[in-house]
XYZ file of C-alpha atoms in Angstrom:
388
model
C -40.105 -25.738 -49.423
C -37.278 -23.373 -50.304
C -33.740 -24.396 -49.135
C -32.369 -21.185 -47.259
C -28.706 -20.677 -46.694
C -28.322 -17.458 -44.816
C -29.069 -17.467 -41.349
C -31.288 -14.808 -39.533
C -29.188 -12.180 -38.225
C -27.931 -12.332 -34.494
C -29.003 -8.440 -33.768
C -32.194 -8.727 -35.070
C -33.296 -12.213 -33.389
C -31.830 -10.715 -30.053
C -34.429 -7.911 -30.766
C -36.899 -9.952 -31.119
C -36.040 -12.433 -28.226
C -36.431 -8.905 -26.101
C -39.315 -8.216 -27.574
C -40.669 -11.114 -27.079
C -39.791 -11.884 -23.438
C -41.236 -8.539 -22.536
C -44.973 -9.759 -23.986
C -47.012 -11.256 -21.187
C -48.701 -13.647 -23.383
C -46.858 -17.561 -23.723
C -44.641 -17.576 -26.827
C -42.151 -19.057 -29.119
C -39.987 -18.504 -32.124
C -38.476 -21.274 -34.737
C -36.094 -20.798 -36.909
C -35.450 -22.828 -39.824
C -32.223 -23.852 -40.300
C -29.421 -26.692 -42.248
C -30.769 -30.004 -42.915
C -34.083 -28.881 -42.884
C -34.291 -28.660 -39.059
C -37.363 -26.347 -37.551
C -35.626 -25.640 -34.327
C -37.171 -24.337 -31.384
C -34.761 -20.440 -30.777
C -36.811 -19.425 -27.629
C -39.678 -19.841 -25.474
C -40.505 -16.835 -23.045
C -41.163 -16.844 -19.172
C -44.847 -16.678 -19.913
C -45.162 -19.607 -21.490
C -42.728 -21.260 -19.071
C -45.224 -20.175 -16.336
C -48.336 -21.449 -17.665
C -46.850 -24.336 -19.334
C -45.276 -25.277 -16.272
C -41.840 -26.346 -17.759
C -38.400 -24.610 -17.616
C -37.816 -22.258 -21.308
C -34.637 -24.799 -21.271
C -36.493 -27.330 -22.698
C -36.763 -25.628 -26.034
C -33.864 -23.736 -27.794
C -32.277 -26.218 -30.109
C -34.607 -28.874 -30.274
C -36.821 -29.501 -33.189
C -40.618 -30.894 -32.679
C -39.771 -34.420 -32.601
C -37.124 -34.310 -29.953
C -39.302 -32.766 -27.406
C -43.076 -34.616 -27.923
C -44.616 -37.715 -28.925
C -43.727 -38.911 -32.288
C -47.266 -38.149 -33.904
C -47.847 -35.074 -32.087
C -44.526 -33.588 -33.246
C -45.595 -34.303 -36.692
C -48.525 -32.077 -36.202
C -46.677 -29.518 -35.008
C -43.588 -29.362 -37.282
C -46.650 -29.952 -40.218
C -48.380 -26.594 -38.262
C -45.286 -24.646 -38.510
C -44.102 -25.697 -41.853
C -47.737 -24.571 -43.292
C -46.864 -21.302 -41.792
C -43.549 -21.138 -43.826
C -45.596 -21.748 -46.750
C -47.924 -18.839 -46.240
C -47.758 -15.187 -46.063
C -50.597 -15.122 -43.659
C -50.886 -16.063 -40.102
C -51.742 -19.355 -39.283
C -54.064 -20.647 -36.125
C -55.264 -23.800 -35.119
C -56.559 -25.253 -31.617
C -54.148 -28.547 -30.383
C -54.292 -30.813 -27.389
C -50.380 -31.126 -26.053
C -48.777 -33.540 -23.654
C -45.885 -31.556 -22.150
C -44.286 -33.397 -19.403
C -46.878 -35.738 -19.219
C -49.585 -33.129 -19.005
C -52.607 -32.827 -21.259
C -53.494 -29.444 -22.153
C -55.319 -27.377 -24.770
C -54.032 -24.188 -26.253
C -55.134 -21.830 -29.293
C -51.439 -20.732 -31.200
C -51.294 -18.506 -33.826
C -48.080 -18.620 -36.014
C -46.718 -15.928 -38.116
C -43.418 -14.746 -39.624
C -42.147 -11.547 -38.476
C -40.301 -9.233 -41.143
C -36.793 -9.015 -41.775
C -35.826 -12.837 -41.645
C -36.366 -13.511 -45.129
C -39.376 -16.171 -43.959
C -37.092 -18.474 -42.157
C -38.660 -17.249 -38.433
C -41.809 -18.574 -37.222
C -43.335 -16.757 -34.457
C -45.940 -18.811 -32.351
C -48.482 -17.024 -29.963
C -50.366 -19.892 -27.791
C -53.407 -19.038 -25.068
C -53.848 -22.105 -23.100
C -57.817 -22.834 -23.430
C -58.195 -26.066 -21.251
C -60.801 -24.531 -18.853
C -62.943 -23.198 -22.521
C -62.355 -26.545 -23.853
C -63.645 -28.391 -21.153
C -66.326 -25.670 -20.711
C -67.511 -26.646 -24.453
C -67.843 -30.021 -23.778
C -69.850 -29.655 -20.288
C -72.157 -27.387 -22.493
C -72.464 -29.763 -24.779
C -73.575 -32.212 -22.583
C -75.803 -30.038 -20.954
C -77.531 -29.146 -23.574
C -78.281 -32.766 -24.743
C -79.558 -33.211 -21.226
C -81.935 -30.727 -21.941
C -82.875 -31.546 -25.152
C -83.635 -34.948 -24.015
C -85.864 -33.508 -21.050
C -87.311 -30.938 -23.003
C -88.080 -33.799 -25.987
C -89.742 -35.791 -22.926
C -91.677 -33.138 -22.038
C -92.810 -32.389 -25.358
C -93.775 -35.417 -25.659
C -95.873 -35.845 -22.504
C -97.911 -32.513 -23.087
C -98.084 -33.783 -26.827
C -100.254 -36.789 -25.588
C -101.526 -34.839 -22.892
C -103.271 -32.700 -25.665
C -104.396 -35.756 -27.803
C -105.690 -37.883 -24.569
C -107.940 -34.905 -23.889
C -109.225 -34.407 -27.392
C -111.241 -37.465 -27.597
C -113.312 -37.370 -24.577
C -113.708 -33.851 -25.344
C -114.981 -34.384 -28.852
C -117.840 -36.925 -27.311
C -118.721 -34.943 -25.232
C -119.903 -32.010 -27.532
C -121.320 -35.097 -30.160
C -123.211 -35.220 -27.053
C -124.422 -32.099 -26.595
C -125.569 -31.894 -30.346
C -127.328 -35.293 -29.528
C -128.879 -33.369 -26.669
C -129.748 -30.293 -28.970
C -131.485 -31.980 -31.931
C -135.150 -32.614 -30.325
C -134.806 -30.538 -27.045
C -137.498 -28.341 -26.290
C -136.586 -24.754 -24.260
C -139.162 -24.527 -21.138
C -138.244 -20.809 -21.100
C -135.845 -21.926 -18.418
C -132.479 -21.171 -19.806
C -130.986 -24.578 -20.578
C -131.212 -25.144 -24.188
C -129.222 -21.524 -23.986
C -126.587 -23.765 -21.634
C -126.502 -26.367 -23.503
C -125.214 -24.480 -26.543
C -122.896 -22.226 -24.467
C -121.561 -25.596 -23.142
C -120.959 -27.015 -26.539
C -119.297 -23.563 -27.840
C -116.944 -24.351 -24.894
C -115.941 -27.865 -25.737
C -115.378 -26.517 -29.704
C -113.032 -23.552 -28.246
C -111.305 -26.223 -26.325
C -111.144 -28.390 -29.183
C -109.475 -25.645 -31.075
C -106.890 -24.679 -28.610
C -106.203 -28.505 -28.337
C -105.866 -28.296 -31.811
C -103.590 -25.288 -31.715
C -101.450 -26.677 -29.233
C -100.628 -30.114 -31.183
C -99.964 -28.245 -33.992
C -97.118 -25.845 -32.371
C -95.969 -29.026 -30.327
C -95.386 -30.509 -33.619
C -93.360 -27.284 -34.915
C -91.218 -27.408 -31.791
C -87.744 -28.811 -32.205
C -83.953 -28.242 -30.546
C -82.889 -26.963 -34.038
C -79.812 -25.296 -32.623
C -77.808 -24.631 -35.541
C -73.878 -25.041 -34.036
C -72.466 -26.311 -37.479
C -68.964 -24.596 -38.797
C -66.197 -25.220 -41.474
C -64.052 -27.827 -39.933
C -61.251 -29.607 -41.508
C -61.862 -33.381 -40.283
C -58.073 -33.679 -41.298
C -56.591 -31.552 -39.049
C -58.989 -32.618 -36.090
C -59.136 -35.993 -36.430
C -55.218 -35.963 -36.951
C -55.407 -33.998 -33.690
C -57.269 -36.574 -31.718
C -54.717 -39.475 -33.554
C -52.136 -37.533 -31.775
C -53.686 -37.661 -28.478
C -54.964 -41.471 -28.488
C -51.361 -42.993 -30.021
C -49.163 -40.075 -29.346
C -46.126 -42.526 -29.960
C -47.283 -43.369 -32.708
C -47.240 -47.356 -32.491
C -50.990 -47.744 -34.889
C -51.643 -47.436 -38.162
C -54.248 -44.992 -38.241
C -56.039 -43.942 -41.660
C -57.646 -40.841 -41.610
C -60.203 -39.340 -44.333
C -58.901 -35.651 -45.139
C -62.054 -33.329 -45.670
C -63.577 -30.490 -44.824
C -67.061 -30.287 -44.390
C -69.675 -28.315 -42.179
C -70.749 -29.754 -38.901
C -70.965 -29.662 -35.190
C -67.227 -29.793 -34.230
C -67.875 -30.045 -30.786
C -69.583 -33.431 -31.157
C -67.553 -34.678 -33.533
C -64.811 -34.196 -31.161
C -66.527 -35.516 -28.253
C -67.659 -38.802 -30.363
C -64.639 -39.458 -32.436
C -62.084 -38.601 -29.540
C -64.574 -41.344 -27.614
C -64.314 -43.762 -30.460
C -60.783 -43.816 -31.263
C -59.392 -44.553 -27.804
C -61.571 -47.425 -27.725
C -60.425 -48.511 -30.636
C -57.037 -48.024 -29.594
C -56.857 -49.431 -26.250
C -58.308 -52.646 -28.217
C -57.184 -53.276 -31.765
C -54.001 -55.068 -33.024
C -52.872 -52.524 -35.303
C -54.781 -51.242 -37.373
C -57.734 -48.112 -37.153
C -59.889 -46.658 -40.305
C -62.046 -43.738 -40.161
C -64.363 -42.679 -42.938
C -66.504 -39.994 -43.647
C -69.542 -40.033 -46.451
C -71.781 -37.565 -47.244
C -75.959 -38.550 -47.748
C -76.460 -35.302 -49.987
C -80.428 -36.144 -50.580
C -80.544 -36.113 -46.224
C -78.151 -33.064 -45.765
C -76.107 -35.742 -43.144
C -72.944 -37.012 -43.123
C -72.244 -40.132 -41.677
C -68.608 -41.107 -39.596
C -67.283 -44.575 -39.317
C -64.655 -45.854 -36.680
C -63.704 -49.502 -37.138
C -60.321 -51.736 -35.798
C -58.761 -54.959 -36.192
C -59.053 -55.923 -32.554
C -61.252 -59.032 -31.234
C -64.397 -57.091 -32.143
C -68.301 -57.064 -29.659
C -70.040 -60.175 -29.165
C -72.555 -60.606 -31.805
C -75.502 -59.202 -31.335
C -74.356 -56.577 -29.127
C -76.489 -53.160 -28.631
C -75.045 -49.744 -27.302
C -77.320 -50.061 -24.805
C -75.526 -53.432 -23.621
C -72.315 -52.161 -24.074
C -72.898 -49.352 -21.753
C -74.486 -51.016 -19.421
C -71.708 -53.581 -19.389
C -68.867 -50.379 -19.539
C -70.806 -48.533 -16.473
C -70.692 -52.073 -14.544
C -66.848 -52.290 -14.177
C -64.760 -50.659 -12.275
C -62.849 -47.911 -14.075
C -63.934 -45.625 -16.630
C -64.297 -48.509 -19.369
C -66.980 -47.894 -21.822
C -67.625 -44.509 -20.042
C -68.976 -41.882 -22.375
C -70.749 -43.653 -25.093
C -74.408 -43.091 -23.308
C -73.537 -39.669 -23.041
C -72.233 -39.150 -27.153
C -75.089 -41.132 -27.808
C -77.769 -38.464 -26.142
C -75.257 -35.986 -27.679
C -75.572 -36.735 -31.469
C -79.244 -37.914 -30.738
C -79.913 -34.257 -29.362
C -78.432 -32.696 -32.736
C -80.742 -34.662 -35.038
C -78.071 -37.715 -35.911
C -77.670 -41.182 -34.611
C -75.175 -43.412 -33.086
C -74.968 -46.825 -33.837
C -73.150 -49.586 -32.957
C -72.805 -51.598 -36.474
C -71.345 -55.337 -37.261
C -68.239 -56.087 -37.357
C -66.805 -55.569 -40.815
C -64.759 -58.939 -41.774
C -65.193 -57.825 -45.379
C -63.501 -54.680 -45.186
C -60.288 -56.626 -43.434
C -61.366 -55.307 -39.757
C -62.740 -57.727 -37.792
C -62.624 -55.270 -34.865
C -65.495 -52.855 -33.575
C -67.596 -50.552 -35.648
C -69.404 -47.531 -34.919
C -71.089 -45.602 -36.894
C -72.129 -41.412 -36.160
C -74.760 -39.867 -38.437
C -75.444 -36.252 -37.924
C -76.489 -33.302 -39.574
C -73.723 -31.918 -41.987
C -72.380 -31.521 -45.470
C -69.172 -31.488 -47.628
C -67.385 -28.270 -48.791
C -66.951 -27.835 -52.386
C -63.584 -26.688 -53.454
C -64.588 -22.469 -53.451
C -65.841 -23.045 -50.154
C -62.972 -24.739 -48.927
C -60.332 -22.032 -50.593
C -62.738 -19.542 -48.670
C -62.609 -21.008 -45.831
C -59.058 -22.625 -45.329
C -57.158 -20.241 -47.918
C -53.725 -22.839 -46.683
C -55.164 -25.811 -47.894
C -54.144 -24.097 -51.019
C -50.739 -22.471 -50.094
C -49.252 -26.126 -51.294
C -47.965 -27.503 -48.105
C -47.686 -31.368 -48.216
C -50.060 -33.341 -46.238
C -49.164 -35.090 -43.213
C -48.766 -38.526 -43.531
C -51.949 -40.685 -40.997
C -50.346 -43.935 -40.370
C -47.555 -44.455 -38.268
């Protein structure tokens, strides 16, 4: 990044503070300044408000003076990319301010006339949508489960009903072959019976065929880059950054939502029991069109033999929210086509810890997909380091 060694004039940052303090939406401005310091300028009464925290807590601090050590590198990464670009730059992020966990959607820019040493930050706080996304979410497994069930029962419903159905006009024919019509009518039943058994053969028919065509393909897939999210939900499990945590960088096309949901699940596991140490990795099945998500630590690991279905049952019987969420991802990813597994502890690899393993519908971006979608991926910002 270009070393700058003016500084932003004093009238036209006071116009913009003005400016900015009379716009009713939460905001912020950086300026970048000697010794490579991001520092907060302002903060408005809006975003003071919803924030709930005094605008004193900002002007002259940088990032890393006012959050947790691996969410401030997110941020000061976030507004560093924006430097780098000439377009604006937005993102979603999960914040603990003051102890408080909240959501918000900022978009950065730089205004004109401070020679791209200003960063501009509009934020929406989103915590209601967010949480709105994943109740949905969960919802809609719910009723993809029931509605599988259901599918199911009328499925076999359908077949039981076949069979007896089918004797019953071999029957008939039986009946038909030497039957002799006294001129009363019921060889003329007969055959009107077994017309009605084949029509109801048919529609049986019909129906197991459109059971079979009836799936919950709801197609919620979208560019994400697992970097930046999974970096995002490193921030929130280890904030302080006291773990190692290694972190795939790729962007692919998926269900974000669930990858949130399971990953987010996943990694505070794994932190609240490994040493030190947390790997995720991402592969790609091309041939399947899924891509497959591994979380694995070096803490004490399951008992052998262990199932999800015994870990959640063993997480739901204590007290406390311990193992809470897992039945619910699993039912989640499940719902979408994928699976969740609960795999064996991988000594090999150096992680003796827990391993879990998401598979779910998705693919990898190629490069003119990513440039398309994430045009600053390419503005040559450095990465942000994983590992703390």
């Amino acid at each position: 990044m270009a070393k700058y060694e003016t500084q932003p004039d004093d009238l036209a940052m006071a116009r913009l503070l003005a400016w900015v303090d009379g716009i009713d939406l939460p905001m912020f401005v950086l300026s970048y300044v000697a010794g490579d310091r991001l520092e907060f300028v302002h903060a408005n009464g809006a975003l003071a408000r919803v924030a709930n925290v005094a605008t004193t807590l900002f002007p002259g601090r940088i990032a890393f003076e006012i959050f947790p050590a691996r969410m401030a590198e997110r941020l000061d990464n976030n507004f560093r990319k924006c430097l780098c670009s000439d377009e604006p730059y937005s993102y979603e992020e999960c914040l603990m301010i003051e102890g408080r966990e909240a959501w918000w959607q900022t978009t950065l820019s730089k205004p004109c006339g401070f020679d791209g040493q200003v960063v501009m930050g509009v934020t929406i706080p989103i915590t209601d949508r967010k949480a709105r996304e994943f109740a949905a979410a969960e919802a809609l497994a719910d009723l993809t489960s029931r509605f599988d069930e259901l599918r199911l029962f009328s499925t076999m419903a359908a077949h039981d009903a076949r069979s007896p159905l089918a004797t019953v006009s071999s029957l008939i024919d039986l009946v038909l072959e030497d039957f002799e019509d006294m001129g009363n009518g019921k060889c003329e039943l007969l055959r009107l019976a077994s017309n009605t058994v084949e029509e109801a053969l048919a529609q049986i028919s019909a129906t197991l065929d459109r059971a079979r065509q009836l799936q919950a393909n709801i197609d919620v897939r979208k560019h994400v880059d697992l970097g930046r999210l999974f970096g995002d939900i490193a921030a929130m499990v280890d904030p302080e950054m006291h773990l190692s945590i290694e972190l795939p960088q790729a962007h692919v096309e998926c269900d974000e939502v669930m990858v949130q949901m399971g990953v987010r699940n996943l990694m505070s596991n794994a932190a609240r029991f490994c040493k030190q140490r947390i790997v995720v990795q991402v592969t790609e099945d091309t041939t399947r069109g899924m891509l497959t998500i591994e979380i694995a630590d070096d803490g004490p690991g399951l008992p052998q033999g262990m199932t999800l279905q015994d870990l959640t049952q063993r997480g739901e019987a204590r007290d406390g929210v311990h193992g809470f969420g897992l039945s619910a991802i699993a039912k989640l990813v499940n719902s979408r086509g994928g699976a969740f597994e609960v795999m064996e502890n991988g000594q090999a690899s150096g992680l003796p810890g827990a391993r879990f393993r998401m598979v779910l519908p998705g693919r990898m971006l190629r490069d003119a997909e990513i440039s398309a979608a994430f045009p600053s991926h390419f503005l040559g910002a450095e990465p942000m380091a994983a590992a703390g």
